Tab-separated table of C-alpha atoms in Angstrom:
chain	number	residue	atom	x	y	z
A	6	UNK	CA	-18.394	11.851	-21.911
A	7	UNK	CA	-16.239	9.122	-20.414
A	8	UNK	CA	-13.781	10.159	-17.685
A	9	UNK	CA	-10.049	10.546	-18.151
A	10	UNK	CA	-8.652	7.065	-18.385
A	11	UNK	CA	-4.934	7.560	-18.686
A	12	UNK	CA	-2.291	10.217	-18.023
A	13	UNK	CA	1.341	10.415	-19.120
A	14	UNK	CA	3.900	12.976	-17.973
A	15	UNK	CA	6.578	14.190	-20.393
A	16	UNK	CA	9.843	15.928	-19.606
A	17	UNK	CA	13.271	16.691	-21.085
A	18	UNK	CA	16.256	18.830	-20.155
A	19	UNK	CA	19.069	17.460	-22.339
A	20	UNK	CA	19.460	17.364	-26.114
A	21	UNK	CA	18.495	14.201	-27.969
A	22	UNK	CA	19.088	13.101	-31.571
A	23	UNK	CA	16.070	15.321	-32.399
A	24	UNK	CA	17.854	18.387	-30.995
A	25	UNK	CA	17.205	20.585	-27.958
A	26	UNK	CA	14.575	19.504	-25.373
A	27	UNK	CA	11.843	21.437	-27.202
A	28	UNK	CA	12.666	19.654	-30.457
A	29	UNK	CA	12.564	16.334	-28.596
A	30	UNK	CA	9.093	16.961	-27.188
A	31	UNK	CA	7.844	18.170	-30.574
A	32	UNK	CA	9.224	15.012	-32.221
A	33	UNK	CA	7.856	12.567	-29.642
A	34	UNK	CA	4.364	14.086	-29.535
A	35	UNK	CA	3.028	12.553	-32.789
A	36	UNK	CA	4.597	9.184	-31.918
A	37	UNK	CA	2.950	9.175	-28.515
A	38	UNK	CA	-0.318	10.423	-29.983
A	39	UNK	CA	-0.304	7.567	-32.503
A	40	UNK	CA	0.225	5.023	-29.722
A	41	UNK	CA	-2.616	6.484	-27.674
A	42	UNK	CA	-4.965	6.542	-30.654
A	43	UNK	CA	-4.383	2.787	-30.993
A	44	UNK	CA	-6.071	2.441	-27.593
A	45	UNK	CA	-9.295	3.854	-29.053
A	46	UNK	CA	-9.688	7.397	-27.855
A	47	UNK	CA	-8.298	10.875	-28.101
A	48	UNK	CA	-5.466	12.638	-26.290
A	49	UNK	CA	-5.650	16.095	-24.764
A	50	UNK	CA	-2.331	17.893	-24.381
A	51	UNK	CA	-1.279	20.412	-21.772
A	52	UNK	CA	0.760	23.489	-22.528
A	53	UNK	CA	4.512	23.189	-22.150
A	54	UNK	CA	6.069	24.367	-18.890
A	55	UNK	CA	9.625	25.326	-17.963
A	56	UNK	CA	10.392	23.897	-14.527
A	57	UNK	CA	13.344	23.817	-12.176
A	58	UNK	CA	14.919	20.377	-11.626
A	59	UNK	CA	13.705	18.518	-8.545
A	60	UNK	CA	16.377	16.392	-6.899
A	61	UNK	CA	19.424	15.091	-8.709
A	62	UNK	CA	22.555	17.135	-9.416
A	63	UNK	CA	22.347	20.847	-8.626
A	64	UNK	CA	23.863	21.990	-11.914
A	65	UNK	CA	21.409	20.421	-14.360
A	66	UNK	CA	19.407	22.641	-16.730
A	67	UNK	CA	15.708	23.443	-16.358
A	68	UNK	CA	13.184	20.982	-17.767
A	69	UNK	CA	10.407	21.322	-20.276
A	70	UNK	CA	7.355	19.399	-19.023
A	71	UNK	CA	3.854	18.577	-20.193
A	72	UNK	CA	1.083	16.046	-19.587
A	73	UNK	CA	-1.199	14.236	-21.985
A	74	UNK	CA	-4.605	12.975	-20.829
A	75	UNK	CA	-6.358	10.219	-22.737
A	76	UNK	CA	-10.114	9.907	-22.918
A	77	UNK	CA	-11.383	6.627	-24.345
A	78	UNK	CA	-14.143	6.222	-26.886
A	79	UNK	CA	-15.434	3.128	-25.083
A	80	UNK	CA	-15.735	1.916	-21.513
A	81	UNK	CA	-13.390	-1.006	-22.322
A	82	UNK	CA	-10.359	1.301	-22.239
A	83	UNK	CA	-11.269	2.252	-18.665
A	84	UNK	CA	-10.485	-1.252	-17.435
A	85	UNK	CA	-6.911	-2.052	-18.457
A	86	UNK	CA	-5.062	-5.108	-17.269
A	87	UNK	CA	-1.667	-5.074	-15.571
A	88	UNK	CA	-0.316	-6.715	-18.715
A	89	UNK	CA	-1.624	-3.876	-20.924
A	90	UNK	CA	-0.165	-1.246	-18.570
A	91	UNK	CA	3.189	-3.023	-18.482
A	92	UNK	CA	3.185	-3.142	-22.296
A	93	UNK	CA	2.372	0.576	-22.522
A	94	UNK	CA	5.196	1.314	-20.069
A	95	UNK	CA	7.559	-0.745	-22.240
A	96	UNK	CA	6.413	1.261	-25.274
A	97	UNK	CA	7.118	4.504	-23.400
A	98	UNK	CA	10.579	3.270	-22.423
A	99	UNK	CA	11.273	2.336	-26.046
A	100	UNK	CA	10.406	5.895	-27.074
A	101	UNK	CA	12.803	7.156	-24.390
A	102	UNK	CA	15.564	4.955	-25.835
A	103	UNK	CA	14.861	6.252	-29.357
A	104	UNK	CA	15.543	9.731	-28.013
A	105	UNK	CA	18.792	8.659	-26.282
A	106	UNK	CA	17.518	8.373	-22.695
A	107	UNK	CA	20.201	6.942	-20.435
A	108	UNK	CA	19.481	6.039	-16.821
A	109	UNK	CA	22.722	7.031	-15.133
A	110	UNK	CA	21.538	8.820	-12.011
A	111	UNK	CA	18.280	8.962	-10.079
A	112	UNK	CA	16.539	12.280	-10.846
A	113	UNK	CA	19.440	13.181	-13.095
A	114	UNK	CA	19.200	15.050	-16.378
A	115	UNK	CA	17.572	13.259	-19.287
A	116	UNK	CA	16.890	13.667	-22.947
A	117	UNK	CA	13.336	12.324	-22.527
A	118	UNK	CA	11.276	11.148	-19.589
A	119	UNK	CA	7.850	9.568	-20.091
A	120	UNK	CA	5.956	8.592	-16.931
A	121	UNK	CA	2.737	6.594	-16.896
A	122	UNK	CA	0.861	8.492	-14.177
A	123	UNK	CA	-2.338	6.435	-14.056
A	124	UNK	CA	-4.584	4.254	-16.152
A	125	UNK	CA	-8.208	4.073	-15.051
A	126	UNK	CA	-8.571	2.574	-11.600
A	127	UNK	CA	-5.678	0.180	-12.102
A	128	UNK	CA	-3.345	-0.157	-9.152
A	129	UNK	CA	0.009	-1.862	-9.473
A	130	UNK	CA	3.079	-2.133	-7.311
A	131	UNK	CA	5.909	-4.105	-8.851
A	132	UNK	CA	9.567	-3.588	-9.663
A	133	UNK	CA	8.593	-2.439	-13.172
A	134	UNK	CA	5.296	-0.609	-12.681
A	135	UNK	CA	3.699	1.421	-9.906
A	136	UNK	CA	0.240	2.904	-10.506
A	137	UNK	CA	-0.934	5.430	-9.764
A	138	UNK	CA	2.493	7.094	-9.931
A	139	UNK	CA	3.585	7.370	-6.288
A	140	UNK	CA	4.948	10.943	-6.439
A	141	UNK	CA	2.716	12.658	-9.010
A	142	UNK	CA	0.802	14.623	-6.363
A	143	UNK	CA	4.092	16.014	-5.006
A	144	UNK	CA	5.345	17.368	-8.341
A	145	UNK	CA	4.418	20.840	-9.567
A	146	UNK	CA	5.730	19.825	-13.011
A	147	UNK	CA	2.857	17.303	-13.126
A	148	UNK	CA	0.162	19.293	-11.327
A	149	UNK	CA	0.614	22.537	-13.311
A	150	UNK	CA	0.033	20.842	-16.694
A	151	UNK	CA	-2.885	18.809	-15.278
A	152	UNK	CA	-4.503	21.955	-13.868
A	153	UNK	CA	-4.003	23.752	-17.201
A	154	UNK	CA	-5.962	21.035	-19.014
A	155	UNK	CA	-8.698	20.710	-16.385
A	156	UNK	CA	-8.468	22.704	-13.127
A	157	UNK	CA	-11.249	20.567	-11.635
A	158	UNK	CA	-9.572	17.259	-12.438
A	159	UNK	CA	-9.081	15.083	-9.367
A	160	UNK	CA	-6.142	12.722	-9.972
A	161	UNK	CA	-6.469	9.178	-8.597
A	162	UNK	CA	-5.757	9.082	-4.872
A	163	UNK	CA	-6.075	12.857	-4.513
A	164	UNK	CA	-8.309	14.506	-1.926
A	165	UNK	CA	-8.521	17.699	-3.993
A	166	UNK	CA	-8.388	18.987	-7.562
A	167	UNK	CA	-5.176	19.436	-9.521
A	168	UNK	CA	-5.523	23.225	-9.199
A	169	UNK	CA	-5.957	23.097	-5.406
A	170	UNK	CA	-3.110	20.625	-4.986
A	171	UNK	CA	-0.849	22.817	-7.118
A	172	UNK	CA	-1.655	25.886	-5.018
A	173	UNK	CA	-0.899	24.037	-1.778
A	174	UNK	CA	2.316	22.613	-3.182
A	175	UNK	CA	3.580	25.959	-4.496
A	176	UNK	CA	2.856	27.581	-1.122
A	177	UNK	CA	5.273	25.207	0.610
A	178	UNK	CA	7.714	24.305	-2.205
A	179	UNK	CA	10.877	26.392	-2.444
A	180	UNK	CA	11.990	27.677	-5.809
A	181	UNK	CA	10.264	29.095	-8.843
A	182	UNK	CA	6.798	28.021	-9.929
A	183	UNK	CA	6.432	26.241	-13.275
A	184	UNK	CA	6.454	28.784	-16.109
A	185	UNK	CA	3.824	28.233	-18.806
A	186	UNK	CA	5.257	28.669	-22.296
A	187	UNK	CA	3.389	30.194	-25.196
A	188	UNK	CA	1.926	27.849	-27.793
A	189	UNK	CA	3.825	27.335	-31.029
A	190	UNK	CA	3.717	25.256	-34.205
A	191	UNK	CA	3.630	21.606	-33.213
A	192	UNK	CA	2.484	22.410	-29.659
A	193	UNK	CA	-0.312	24.987	-29.935
A	194	UNK	CA	-1.721	24.614	-26.427
């Protein structure tokens, strides 16, 4: 089996035209899955998690978060170009706009947040794209879903597995741990 080639983080804590954050994530899932299938592989979805906001205004509601991992059917998908990654990021941002994402405040509430976490071994550092995502290893709302999919997964740039990193982070991070939600129609994981 080919290794994980690509990871995308999902989050929402405000209503969108689709409805409440849960309805938003349920509505965006098949659209994102279709886009990933165009790359020639299959996505693997994490469970949904309820997480406390990190940064931003103190009065914002909790988030719903998840991660999707993409495993390619061919080795070609393991070697993306910066152009392909920038195009995928633009596609993700277009999905955010379709669900009424507005960028008003750093780490502020949002109707939909889609983060390209990594794509193969690609590294990028520009004003539009930074890969691997520079803060993914510091976010329990990323590590908990990753560990739920594959506890032994070692994200790019990590010295340990997602499960170990999550344990270390939760031991020093104030606030509640991510709460795994039960599966449901449209998100059975």
